[in-house]
Coordinates of C-alpha atoms in Angstrom, one line a residue:
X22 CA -4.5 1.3 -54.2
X23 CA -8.0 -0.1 -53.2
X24 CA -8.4 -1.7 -50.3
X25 CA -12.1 -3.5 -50.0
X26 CA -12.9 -5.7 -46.9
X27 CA -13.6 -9.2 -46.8
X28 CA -16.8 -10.1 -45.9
X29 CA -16.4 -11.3 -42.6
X30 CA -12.8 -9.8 -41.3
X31 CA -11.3 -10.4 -38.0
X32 CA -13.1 -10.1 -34.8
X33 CA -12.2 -9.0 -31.5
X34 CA -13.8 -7.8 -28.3
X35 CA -12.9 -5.5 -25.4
X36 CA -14.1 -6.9 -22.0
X37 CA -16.7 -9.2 -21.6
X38 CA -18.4 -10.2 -25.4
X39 CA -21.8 -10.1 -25.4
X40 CA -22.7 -9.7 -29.4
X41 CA -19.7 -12.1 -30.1
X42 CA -20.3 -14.5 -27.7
X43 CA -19.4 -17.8 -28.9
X44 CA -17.1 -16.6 -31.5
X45 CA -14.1 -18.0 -29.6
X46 CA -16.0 -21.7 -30.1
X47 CA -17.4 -21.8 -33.8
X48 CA -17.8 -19.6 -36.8
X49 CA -20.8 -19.5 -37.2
X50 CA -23.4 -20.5 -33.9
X51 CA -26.0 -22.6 -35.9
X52 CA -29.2 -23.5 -33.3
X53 CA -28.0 -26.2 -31.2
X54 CA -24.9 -24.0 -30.5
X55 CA -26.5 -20.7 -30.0
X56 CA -28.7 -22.5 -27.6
X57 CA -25.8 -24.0 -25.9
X58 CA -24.3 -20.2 -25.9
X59 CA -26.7 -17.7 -25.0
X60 CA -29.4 -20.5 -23.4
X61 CA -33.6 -20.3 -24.1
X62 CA -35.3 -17.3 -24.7
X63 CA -39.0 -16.7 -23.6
X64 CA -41.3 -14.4 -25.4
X65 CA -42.3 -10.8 -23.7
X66 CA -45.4 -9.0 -23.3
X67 CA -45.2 -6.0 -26.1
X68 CA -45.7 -3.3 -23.1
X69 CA -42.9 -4.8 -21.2
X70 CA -40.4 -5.1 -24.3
X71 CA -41.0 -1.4 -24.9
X72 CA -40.4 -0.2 -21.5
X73 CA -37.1 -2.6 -21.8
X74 CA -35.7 -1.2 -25.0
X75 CA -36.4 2.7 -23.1
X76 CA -34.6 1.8 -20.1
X77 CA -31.5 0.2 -21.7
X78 CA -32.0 3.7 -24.1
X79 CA -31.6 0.8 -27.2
X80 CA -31.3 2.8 -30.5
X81 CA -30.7 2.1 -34.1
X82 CA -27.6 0.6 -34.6
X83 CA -27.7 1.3 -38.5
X84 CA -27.0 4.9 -38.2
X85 CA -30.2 7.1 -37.6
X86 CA -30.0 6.2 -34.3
X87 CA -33.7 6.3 -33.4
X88 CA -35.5 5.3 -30.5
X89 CA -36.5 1.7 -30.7
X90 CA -39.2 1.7 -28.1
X91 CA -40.2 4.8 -29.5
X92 CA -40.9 3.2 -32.5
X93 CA -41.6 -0.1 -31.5
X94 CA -45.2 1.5 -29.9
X95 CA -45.6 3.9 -32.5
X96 CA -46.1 0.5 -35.2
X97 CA -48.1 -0.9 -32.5
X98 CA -50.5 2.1 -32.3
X99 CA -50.8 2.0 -35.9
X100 CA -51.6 -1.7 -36.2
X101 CA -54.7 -1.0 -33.2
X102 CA -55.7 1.5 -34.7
X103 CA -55.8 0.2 -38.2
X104 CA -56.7 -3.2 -37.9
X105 CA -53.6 -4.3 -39.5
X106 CA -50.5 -7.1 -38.4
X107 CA -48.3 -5.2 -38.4
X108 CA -44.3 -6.9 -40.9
X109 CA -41.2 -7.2 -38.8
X110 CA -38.3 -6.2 -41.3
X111 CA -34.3 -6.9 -40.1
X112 CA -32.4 -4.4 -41.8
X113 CA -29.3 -6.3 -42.8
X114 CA -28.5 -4.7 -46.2
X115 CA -24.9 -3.4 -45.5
X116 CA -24.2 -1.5 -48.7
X117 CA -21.3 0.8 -47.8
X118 CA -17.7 -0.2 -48.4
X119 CA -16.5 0.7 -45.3
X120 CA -18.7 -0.9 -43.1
X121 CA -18.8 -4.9 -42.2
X122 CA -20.9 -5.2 -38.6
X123 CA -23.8 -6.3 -39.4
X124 CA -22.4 -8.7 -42.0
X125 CA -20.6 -10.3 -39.0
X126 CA -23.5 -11.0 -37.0
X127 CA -25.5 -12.4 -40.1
X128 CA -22.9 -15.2 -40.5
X129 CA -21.8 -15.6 -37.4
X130 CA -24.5 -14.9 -35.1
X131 CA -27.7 -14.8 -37.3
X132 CA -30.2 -16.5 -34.7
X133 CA -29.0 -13.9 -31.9
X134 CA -30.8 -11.4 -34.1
X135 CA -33.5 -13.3 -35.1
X136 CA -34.1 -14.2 -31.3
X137 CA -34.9 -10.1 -31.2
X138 CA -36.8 -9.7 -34.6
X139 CA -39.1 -12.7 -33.1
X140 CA -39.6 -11.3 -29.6
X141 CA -40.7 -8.0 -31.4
X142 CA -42.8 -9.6 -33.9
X143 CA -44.8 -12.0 -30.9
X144 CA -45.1 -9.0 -28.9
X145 CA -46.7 -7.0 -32.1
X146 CA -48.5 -9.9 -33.1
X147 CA -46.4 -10.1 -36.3
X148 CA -47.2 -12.7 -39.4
X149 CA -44.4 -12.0 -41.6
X150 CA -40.4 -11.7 -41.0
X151 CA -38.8 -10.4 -43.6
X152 CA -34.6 -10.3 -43.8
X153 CA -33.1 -7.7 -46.0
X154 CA -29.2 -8.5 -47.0
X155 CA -27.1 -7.5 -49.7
X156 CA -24.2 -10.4 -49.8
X157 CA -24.0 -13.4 -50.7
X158 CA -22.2 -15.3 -47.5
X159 CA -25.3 -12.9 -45.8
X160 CA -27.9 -14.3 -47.7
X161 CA -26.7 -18.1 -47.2
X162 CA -26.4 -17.8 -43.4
X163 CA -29.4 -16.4 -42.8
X164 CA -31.3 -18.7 -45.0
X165 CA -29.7 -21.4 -43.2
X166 CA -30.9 -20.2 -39.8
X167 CA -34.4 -19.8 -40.8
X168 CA -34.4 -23.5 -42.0
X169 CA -32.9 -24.2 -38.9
X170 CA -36.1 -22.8 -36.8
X171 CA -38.4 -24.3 -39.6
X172 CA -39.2 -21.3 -40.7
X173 CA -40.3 -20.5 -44.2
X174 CA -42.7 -18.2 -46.7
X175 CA -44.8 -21.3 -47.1
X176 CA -48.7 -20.5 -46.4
X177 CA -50.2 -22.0 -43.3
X178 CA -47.2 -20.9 -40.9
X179 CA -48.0 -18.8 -38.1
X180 CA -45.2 -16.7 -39.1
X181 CA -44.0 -16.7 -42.5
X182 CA -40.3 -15.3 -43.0
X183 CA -38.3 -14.6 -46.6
X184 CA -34.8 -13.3 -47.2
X185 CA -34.9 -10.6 -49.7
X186 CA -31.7 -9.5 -51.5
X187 CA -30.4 -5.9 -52.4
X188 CA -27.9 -4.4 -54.2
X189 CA -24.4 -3.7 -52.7
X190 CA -25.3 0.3 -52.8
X191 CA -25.5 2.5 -50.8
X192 CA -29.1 3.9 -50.9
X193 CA -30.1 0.4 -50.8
X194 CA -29.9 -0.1 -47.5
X195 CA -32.1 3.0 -46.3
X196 CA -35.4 2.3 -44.7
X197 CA -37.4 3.4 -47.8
X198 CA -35.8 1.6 -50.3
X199 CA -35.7 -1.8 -48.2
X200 CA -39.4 -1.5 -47.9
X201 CA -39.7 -0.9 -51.5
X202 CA -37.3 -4.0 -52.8
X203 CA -39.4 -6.1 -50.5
X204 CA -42.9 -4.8 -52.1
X205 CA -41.1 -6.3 -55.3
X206 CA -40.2 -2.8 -56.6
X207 CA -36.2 -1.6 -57.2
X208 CA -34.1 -1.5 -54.1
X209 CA -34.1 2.7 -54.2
X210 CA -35.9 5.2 -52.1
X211 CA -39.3 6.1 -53.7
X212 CA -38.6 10.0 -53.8
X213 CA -41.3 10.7 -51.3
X214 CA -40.8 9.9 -47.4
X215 CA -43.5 7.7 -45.2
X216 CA -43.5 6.8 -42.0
X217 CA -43.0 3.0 -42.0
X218 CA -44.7 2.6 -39.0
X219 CA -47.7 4.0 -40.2
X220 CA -47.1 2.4 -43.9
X221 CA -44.6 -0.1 -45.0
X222 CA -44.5 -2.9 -46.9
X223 CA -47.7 -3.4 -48.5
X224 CA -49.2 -0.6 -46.7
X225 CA -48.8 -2.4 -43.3
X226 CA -47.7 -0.8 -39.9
X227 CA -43.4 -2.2 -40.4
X228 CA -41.0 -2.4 -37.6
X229 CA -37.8 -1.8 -39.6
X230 CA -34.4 -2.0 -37.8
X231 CA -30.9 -2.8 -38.2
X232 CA -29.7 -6.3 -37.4
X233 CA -27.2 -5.6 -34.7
X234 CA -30.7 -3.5 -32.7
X235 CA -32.3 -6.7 -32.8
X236 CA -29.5 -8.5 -31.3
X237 CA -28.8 -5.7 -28.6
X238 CA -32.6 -6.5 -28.1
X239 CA -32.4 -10.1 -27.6
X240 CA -29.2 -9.7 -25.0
X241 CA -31.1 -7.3 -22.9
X242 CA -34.1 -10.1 -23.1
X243 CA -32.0 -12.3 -21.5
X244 CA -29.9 -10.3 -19.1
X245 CA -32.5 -7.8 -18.0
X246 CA -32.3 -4.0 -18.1
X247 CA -30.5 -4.3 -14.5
X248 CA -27.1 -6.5 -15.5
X249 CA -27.1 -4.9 -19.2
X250 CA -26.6 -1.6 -17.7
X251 CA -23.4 -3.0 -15.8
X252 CA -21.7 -2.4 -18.8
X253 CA -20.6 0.8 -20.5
X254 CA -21.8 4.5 -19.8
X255 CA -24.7 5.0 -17.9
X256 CA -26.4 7.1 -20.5
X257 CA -25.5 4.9 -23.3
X258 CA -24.8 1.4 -22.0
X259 CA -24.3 -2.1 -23.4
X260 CA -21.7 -2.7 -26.2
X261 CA -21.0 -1.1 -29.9
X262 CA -19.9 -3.0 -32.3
X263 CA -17.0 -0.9 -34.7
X264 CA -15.8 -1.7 -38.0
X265 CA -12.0 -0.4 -37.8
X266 CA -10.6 0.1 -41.5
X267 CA -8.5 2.9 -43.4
X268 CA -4.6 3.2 -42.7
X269 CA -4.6 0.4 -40.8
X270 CA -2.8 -3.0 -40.7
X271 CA -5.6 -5.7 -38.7
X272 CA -8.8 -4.0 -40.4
X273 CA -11.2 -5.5 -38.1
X274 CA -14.8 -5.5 -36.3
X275 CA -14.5 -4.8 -32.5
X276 CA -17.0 -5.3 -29.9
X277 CA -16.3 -2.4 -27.1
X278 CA -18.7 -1.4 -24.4
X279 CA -19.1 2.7 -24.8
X280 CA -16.7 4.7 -23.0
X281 CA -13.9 2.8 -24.1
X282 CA -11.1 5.4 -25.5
X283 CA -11.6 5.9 -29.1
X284 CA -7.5 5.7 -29.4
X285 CA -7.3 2.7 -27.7
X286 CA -9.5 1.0 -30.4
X287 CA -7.4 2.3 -33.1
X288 CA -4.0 0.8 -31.2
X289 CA -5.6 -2.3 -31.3
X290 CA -6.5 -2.1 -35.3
X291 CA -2.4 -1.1 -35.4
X292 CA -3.5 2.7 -36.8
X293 CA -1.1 5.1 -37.1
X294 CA -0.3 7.0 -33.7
X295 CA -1.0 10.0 -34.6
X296 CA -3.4 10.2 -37.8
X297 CA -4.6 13.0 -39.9
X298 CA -7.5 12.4 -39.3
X299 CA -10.1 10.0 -38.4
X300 CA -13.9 9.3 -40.5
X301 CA -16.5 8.8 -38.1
X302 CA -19.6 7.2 -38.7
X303 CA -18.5 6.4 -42.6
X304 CA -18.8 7.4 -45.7
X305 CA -22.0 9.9 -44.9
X306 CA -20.2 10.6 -41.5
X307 CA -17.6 13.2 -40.4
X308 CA -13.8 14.0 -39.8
X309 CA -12.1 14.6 -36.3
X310 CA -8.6 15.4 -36.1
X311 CA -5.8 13.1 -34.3
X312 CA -6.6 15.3 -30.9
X313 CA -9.8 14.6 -31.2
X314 CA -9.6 10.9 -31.6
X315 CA -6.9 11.1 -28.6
X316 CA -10.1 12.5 -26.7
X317 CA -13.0 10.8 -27.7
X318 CA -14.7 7.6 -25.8
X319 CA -16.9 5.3 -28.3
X320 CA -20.4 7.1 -27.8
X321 CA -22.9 8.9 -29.6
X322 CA -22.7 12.5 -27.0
X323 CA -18.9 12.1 -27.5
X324 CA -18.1 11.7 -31.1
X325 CA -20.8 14.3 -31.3
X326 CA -19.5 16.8 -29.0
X327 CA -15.8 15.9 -30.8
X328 CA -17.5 16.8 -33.9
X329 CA -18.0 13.3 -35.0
X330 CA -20.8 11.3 -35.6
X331 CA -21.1 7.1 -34.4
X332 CA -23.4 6.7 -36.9
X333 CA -23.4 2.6 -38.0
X334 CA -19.9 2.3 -36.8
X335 CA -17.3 2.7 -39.0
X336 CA -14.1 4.4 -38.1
X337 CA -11.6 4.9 -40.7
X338 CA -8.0 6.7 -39.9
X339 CA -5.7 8.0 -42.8
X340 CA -1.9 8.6 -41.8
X341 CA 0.1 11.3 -42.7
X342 CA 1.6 10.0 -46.1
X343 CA -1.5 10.3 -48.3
X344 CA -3.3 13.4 -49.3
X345 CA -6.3 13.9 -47.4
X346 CA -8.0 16.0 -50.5
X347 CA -7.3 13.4 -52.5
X348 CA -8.7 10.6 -50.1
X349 CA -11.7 12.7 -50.0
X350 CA -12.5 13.1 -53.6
X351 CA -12.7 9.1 -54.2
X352 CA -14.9 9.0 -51.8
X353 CA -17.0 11.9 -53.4
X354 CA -17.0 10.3 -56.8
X355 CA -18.3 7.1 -55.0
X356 CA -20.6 8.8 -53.9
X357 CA -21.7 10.6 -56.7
X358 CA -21.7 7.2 -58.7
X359 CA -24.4 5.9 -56.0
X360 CA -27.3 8.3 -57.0
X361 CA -30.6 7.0 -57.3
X362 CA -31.1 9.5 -60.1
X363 CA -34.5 10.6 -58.8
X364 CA -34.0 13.9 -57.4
X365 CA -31.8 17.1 -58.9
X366 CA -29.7 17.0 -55.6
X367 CA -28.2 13.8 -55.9
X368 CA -28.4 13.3 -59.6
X369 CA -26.3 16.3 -60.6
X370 CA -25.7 17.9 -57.3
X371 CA -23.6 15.4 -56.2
X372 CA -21.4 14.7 -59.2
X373 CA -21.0 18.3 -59.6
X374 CA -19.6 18.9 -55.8
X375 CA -17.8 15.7 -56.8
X376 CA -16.1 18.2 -59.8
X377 CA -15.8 20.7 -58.2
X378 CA -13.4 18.8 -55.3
X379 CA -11.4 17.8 -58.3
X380 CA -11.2 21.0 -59.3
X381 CA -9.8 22.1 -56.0
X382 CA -7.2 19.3 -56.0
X383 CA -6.0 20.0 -59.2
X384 CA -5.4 24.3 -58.6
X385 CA -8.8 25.4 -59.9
X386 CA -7.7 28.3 -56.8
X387 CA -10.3 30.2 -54.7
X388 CA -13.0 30.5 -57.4
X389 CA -12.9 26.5 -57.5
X390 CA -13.5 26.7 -53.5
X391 CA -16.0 28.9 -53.7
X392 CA -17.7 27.4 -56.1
X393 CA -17.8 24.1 -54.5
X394 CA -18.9 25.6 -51.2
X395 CA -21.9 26.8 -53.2
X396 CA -22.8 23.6 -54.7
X397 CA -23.3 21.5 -51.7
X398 CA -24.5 24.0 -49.8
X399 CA -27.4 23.9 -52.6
X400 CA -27.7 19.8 -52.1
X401 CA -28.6 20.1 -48.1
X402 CA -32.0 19.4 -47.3
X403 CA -33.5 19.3 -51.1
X404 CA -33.1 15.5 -51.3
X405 CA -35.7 12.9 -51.9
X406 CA -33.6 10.9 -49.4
X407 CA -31.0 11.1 -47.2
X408 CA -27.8 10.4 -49.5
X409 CA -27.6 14.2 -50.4
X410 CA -27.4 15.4 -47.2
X411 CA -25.1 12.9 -46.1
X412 CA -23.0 12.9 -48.9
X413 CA -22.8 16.7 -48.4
X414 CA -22.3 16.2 -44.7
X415 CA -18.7 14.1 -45.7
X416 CA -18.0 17.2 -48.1
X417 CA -18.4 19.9 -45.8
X418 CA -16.6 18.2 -43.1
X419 CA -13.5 17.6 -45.9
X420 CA -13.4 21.4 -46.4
X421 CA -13.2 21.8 -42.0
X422 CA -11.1 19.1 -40.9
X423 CA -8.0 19.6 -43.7
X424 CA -7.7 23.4 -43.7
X425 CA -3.9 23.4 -44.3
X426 CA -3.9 20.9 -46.9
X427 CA -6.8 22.4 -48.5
X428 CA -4.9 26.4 -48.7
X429 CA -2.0 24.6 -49.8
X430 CA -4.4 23.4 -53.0
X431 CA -5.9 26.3 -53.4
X432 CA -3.0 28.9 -52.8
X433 CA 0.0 26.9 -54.1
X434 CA 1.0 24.1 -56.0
X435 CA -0.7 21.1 -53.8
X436 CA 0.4 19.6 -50.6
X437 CA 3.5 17.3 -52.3
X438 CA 1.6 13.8 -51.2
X439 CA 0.1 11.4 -53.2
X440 CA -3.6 9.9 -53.1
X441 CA -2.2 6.1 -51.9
X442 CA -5.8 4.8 -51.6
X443 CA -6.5 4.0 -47.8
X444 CA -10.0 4.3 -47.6
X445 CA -11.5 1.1 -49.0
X446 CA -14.5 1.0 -51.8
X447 CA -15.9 -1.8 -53.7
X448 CA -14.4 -3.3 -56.9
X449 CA -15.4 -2.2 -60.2
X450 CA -17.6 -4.6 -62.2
X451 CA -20.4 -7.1 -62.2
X452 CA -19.9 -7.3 -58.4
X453 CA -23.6 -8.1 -57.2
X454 CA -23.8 -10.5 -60.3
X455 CA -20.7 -12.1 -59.2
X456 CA -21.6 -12.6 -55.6
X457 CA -24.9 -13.6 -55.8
X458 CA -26.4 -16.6 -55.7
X459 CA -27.2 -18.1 -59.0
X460 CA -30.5 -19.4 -60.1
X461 CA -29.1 -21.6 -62.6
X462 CA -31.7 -19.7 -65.1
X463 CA -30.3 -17.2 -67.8
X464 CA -31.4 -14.6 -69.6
X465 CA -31.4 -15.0 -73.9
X466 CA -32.5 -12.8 -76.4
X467 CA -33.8 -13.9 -79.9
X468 CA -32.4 -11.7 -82.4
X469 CA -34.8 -12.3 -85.2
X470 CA -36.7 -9.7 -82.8
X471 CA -35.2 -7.5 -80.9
X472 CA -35.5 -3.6 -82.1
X473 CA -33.2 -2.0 -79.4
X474 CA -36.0 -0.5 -77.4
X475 CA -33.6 -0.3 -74.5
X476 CA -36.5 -1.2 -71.5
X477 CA -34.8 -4.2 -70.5
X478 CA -31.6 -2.3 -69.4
X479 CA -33.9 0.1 -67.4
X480 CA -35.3 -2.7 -65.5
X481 CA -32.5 -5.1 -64.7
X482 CA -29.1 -3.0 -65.0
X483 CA -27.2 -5.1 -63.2
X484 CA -28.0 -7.9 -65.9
X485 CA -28.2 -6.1 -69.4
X486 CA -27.0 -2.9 -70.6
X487 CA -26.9 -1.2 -73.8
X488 CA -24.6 -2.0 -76.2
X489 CA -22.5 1.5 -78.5
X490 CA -25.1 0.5 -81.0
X491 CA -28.3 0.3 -78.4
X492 CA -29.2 -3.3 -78.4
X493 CA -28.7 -5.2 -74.9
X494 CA -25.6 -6.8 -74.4
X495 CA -26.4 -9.5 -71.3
X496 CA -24.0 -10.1 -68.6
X497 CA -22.2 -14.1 -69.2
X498 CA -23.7 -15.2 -65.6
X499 CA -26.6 -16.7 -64.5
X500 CA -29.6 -14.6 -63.2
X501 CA -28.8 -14.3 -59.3
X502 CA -31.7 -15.4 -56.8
X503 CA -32.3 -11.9 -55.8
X504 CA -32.8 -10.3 -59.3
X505 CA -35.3 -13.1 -60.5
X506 CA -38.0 -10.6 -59.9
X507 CA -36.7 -7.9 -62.6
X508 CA -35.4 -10.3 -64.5
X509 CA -38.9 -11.8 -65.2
X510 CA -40.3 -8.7 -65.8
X511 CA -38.0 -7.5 -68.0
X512 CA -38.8 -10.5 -69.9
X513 CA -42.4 -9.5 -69.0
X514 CA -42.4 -5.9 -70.4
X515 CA -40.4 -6.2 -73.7
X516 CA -42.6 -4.9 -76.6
X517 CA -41.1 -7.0 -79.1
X518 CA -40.8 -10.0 -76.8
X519 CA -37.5 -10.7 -78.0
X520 CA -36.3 -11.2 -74.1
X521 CA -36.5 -14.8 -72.8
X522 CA -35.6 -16.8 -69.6
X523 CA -33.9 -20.1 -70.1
X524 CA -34.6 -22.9 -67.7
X525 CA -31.5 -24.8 -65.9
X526 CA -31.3 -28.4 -66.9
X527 CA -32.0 -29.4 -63.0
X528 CA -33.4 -27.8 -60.0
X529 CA -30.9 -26.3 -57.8
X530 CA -30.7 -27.8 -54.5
X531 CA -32.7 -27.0 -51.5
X532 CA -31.3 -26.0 -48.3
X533 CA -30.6 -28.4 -45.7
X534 CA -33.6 -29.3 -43.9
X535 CA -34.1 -27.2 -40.8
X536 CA -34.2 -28.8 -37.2
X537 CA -35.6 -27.4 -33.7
X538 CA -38.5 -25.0 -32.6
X539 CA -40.2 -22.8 -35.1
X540 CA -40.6 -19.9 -33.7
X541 CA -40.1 -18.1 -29.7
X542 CA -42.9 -20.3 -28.9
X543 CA -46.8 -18.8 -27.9
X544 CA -47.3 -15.9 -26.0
X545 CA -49.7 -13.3 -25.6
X546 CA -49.4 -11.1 -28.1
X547 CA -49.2 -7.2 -28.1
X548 CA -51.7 -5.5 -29.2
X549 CA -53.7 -7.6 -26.9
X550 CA -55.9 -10.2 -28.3
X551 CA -53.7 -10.9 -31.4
X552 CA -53.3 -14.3 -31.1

């Protein structure tokens, strides 16, 4: 059984909403609602929106969890010192099956996060906005709102904003490979690791963070350190947003202020009372047992200290009728099937610990343990990015968290419960191809000279692959919007220049034409003098 969320499933909210806002009104808050909602926003000196996003302890909500003043000065330090605007980037690629927050706020709330991505880019002194999603219903909202500010990649703007599109993958969404897809280059980390604040796209200073920071960024703008603080922990405060999936029966994202019990957010989702366990932090995150969960408050100290991780927010229970081993490996082969390919660790480290889990489940005994131990022990830390390590993370934490399922595996004949499939992942197929947006254009190929060279499939995988006798076999849809790019330089690169792209018999329509203010408005700008 496979279970994948909708785009946008049901929302709910503990206490006061703050995020979700509105959501009891509309479905989506386009400008004149959001407005109406949340009210004006003015723009803030850079020093003061740093010393706003420290007090309120604002960190990435995407799953690093990093400081954003921290890093909000270290871009602006970058851009003094180089003489360089500095790129705003909103991290809304949301590639991991289990996860669904940020989605939310793209098509229900998208101008609450642009509201932060602006005050940050006025306060750095910002030109260019750029908005990385990965779906479809992401990609249309967000589109929509910057037509509805007037904004645009049209030269002459004082800020000019584009939506780039990534794959539905999970190392898509890190910081590297966002940064890369918007430099025009494939959506995957680029094996080495830079500082985007000191280099990111197009060698500018980048502020890259995840949609709902931005929109914790623009609440706090408007509340003030003071009344934001009311709510939650003291250490932590504000809201989380959670996205509730696994064995439950109202999969859902929840907007809880931290402290909250961790249980009662699983009541709510209708999880099992006492599960066998509970994924924190998703698919590169950790297992706590059911006394755990009966424990924990949503926070980052307390899933830690429970041996959990909050990571971007997923939670994902598994009652006691499946086989946690077996749970476990799908997720490993996932996992392994997400590779990059560019580093030994995750290319055949990876699908090797994926193995050797399988070999565990099916009585490969204590050598098969053993072995597997070794193996991603040998993945931690060697990676070119951070999949390995968290993939190895989930792994590790399998072998900790099910000990008596995992002897019984090992020493007898299995623990008598079948894999039933809880733990959601994407279907198999064309999925980004079917999702996207289409251009209308398509790719063709002219026999008469094609030689099979292969490069084509290299460059736009998604589109063409290789056929049992190596020539290109193209996918029956039209190029998406976001693969244009590869697809023209496929066309581009092919030695026989047998590849071609065929026009659509009409342009395909414009979005509706945007209404209200363009931007925050004028302020001084941070660095100061960047105006």
């Amino acid at each position: 059984m496979n279970l994948p969320l909708p785009d946008v499933p049901e929302v709910r909210v503990v206490g006061l909403p703050q995020l979700t806002t509105g959501f009891d009104l509309v479905e989506r808050l386009d400008l004149a609602m959001h407005l109406k909602v949340h009210g004006p926003l003015e723009p803030m000196p850079g020093e003061r929106l740093a010393e706003l996003a420290e007090t309120i302890s604002l960190r990435g909500r995407g799953g690093a969890g990093f400081p954003f003043g921290k890093k909000l000065r270290a871009v602006a330090k970058a851009s003094i010192r180089r003489g360089v605007r500095p790129v705003v980037v909103i991290n809304g690629s949301e590639g991991e099956p289990a996860c669904r927050k940020d989605t939310v706020l793209l098509n229900r709330a998208p101008h609450l996060i642009l509201d932060g991505a602006l005050l940050a880019a006025e306060a750095l002194g910002a030109r260019t906005l750029i908005v990385a999603v990965t779906r479809n219903s992401t990609e249309i909202s967000i589109r929509s709102a910057l037509a509805e500010r007037g904004l645009s990649d049209r030269r002459g703007q004082q800020l000019r904003a584009r939506v780039v599109r990534t794959p539905e993958r999970m190392v898509s969404g890190e910081a590297s490979a966002v940064i890369r897809a918007a430099g025009g280059g494939p959506a995957l980390p680029p094996g080495r690791r830079e500082r985007a604040a000191e280099s990111g796209i197009a060698g500018a200073p980048t502020l890259l963070s995840n949609a709902e920071t931005y929109a914790q960024l623009a609440v706090a703008a408007r509340t003030g350190a003071r009344r934001y603080g009311h709510t939650g922990l003291p250490d932590e405060p504000g809201t989380v947003l959670l996205t509730v999936s696994g064995a439950v029966s109202r999969p859902m994202v929840i907007e809880v202020p931290t402290g909250v019990p961790l249980r009662y957010v699983l009541q709510l989702a209708d999880a099992p009372p006492l599960p066998q366990g509970v994924l924190t932090g998703g698919y590169h995150g950790t297992w706590i047992d059911a006394m755990a969960s009966h424990d924990a408050v949503v926070s980052r100290a307390s899933l830690a200290a429970a041996g959990g991780a909050l990571g971007a927010g997923a939670i994902l229970p598994i009652g006691p009728e499946t086989c946690p081993i077996g749970e476990s490996l799908r997720i490993a082969n996932w996992l392994a099937a997400e590779t990059a390919g560019q580093c030994g660790p995750c290319k055949l480290g990876l699908p090797a610990a994926a193995g050797g889990l399988s070999d565990v489940l099916n009585g490969g005994g204590p050598a098969a343990l053993e072995a597997l131990r070794e193996v991603t022990q040998a993945v931690k830390g060697r990676g070119a990015c951070k999949h390995p390590d968290g993939s190895a993370r989930f792994l590790t934490s399998t072998l900790s968290a099910f000990t008596d399922d995992l002897a019984a595996h090992v020493l007898g004949g299995g623990c008598g419960r079948e894999t039933l499939g809880v733990l959601p992942l994407p279907t198999p197929g064309y999925q980004d191809v079917e999702e996207s947006i289409p251009s209308g254009e398509r790719l063709a190929v002219d026999w008469t000279l094609c030689k099979g060279h292969g490069l084509c499939a290299d460059i736009v995988p998604e589109l063409i692959r290789l056929g049992p006798d190596g020539y290109p076999a193209l996918a029956d849809a039209a190029v998406p919007m976001h693969l244009r790019g590869r697809a023209q330089r496929a066309v581009r690169r092919c030695p026989a220049l047998a590849l071609r792209i065929e026009q659509p018999p009409a342009e395909r329509p414009a979005l509706p034409p945007g209404v209200g203010r363009k931007a925050l408005g004028s302020g001084r700008s941070w660095p100061a003098g960047r105006n």
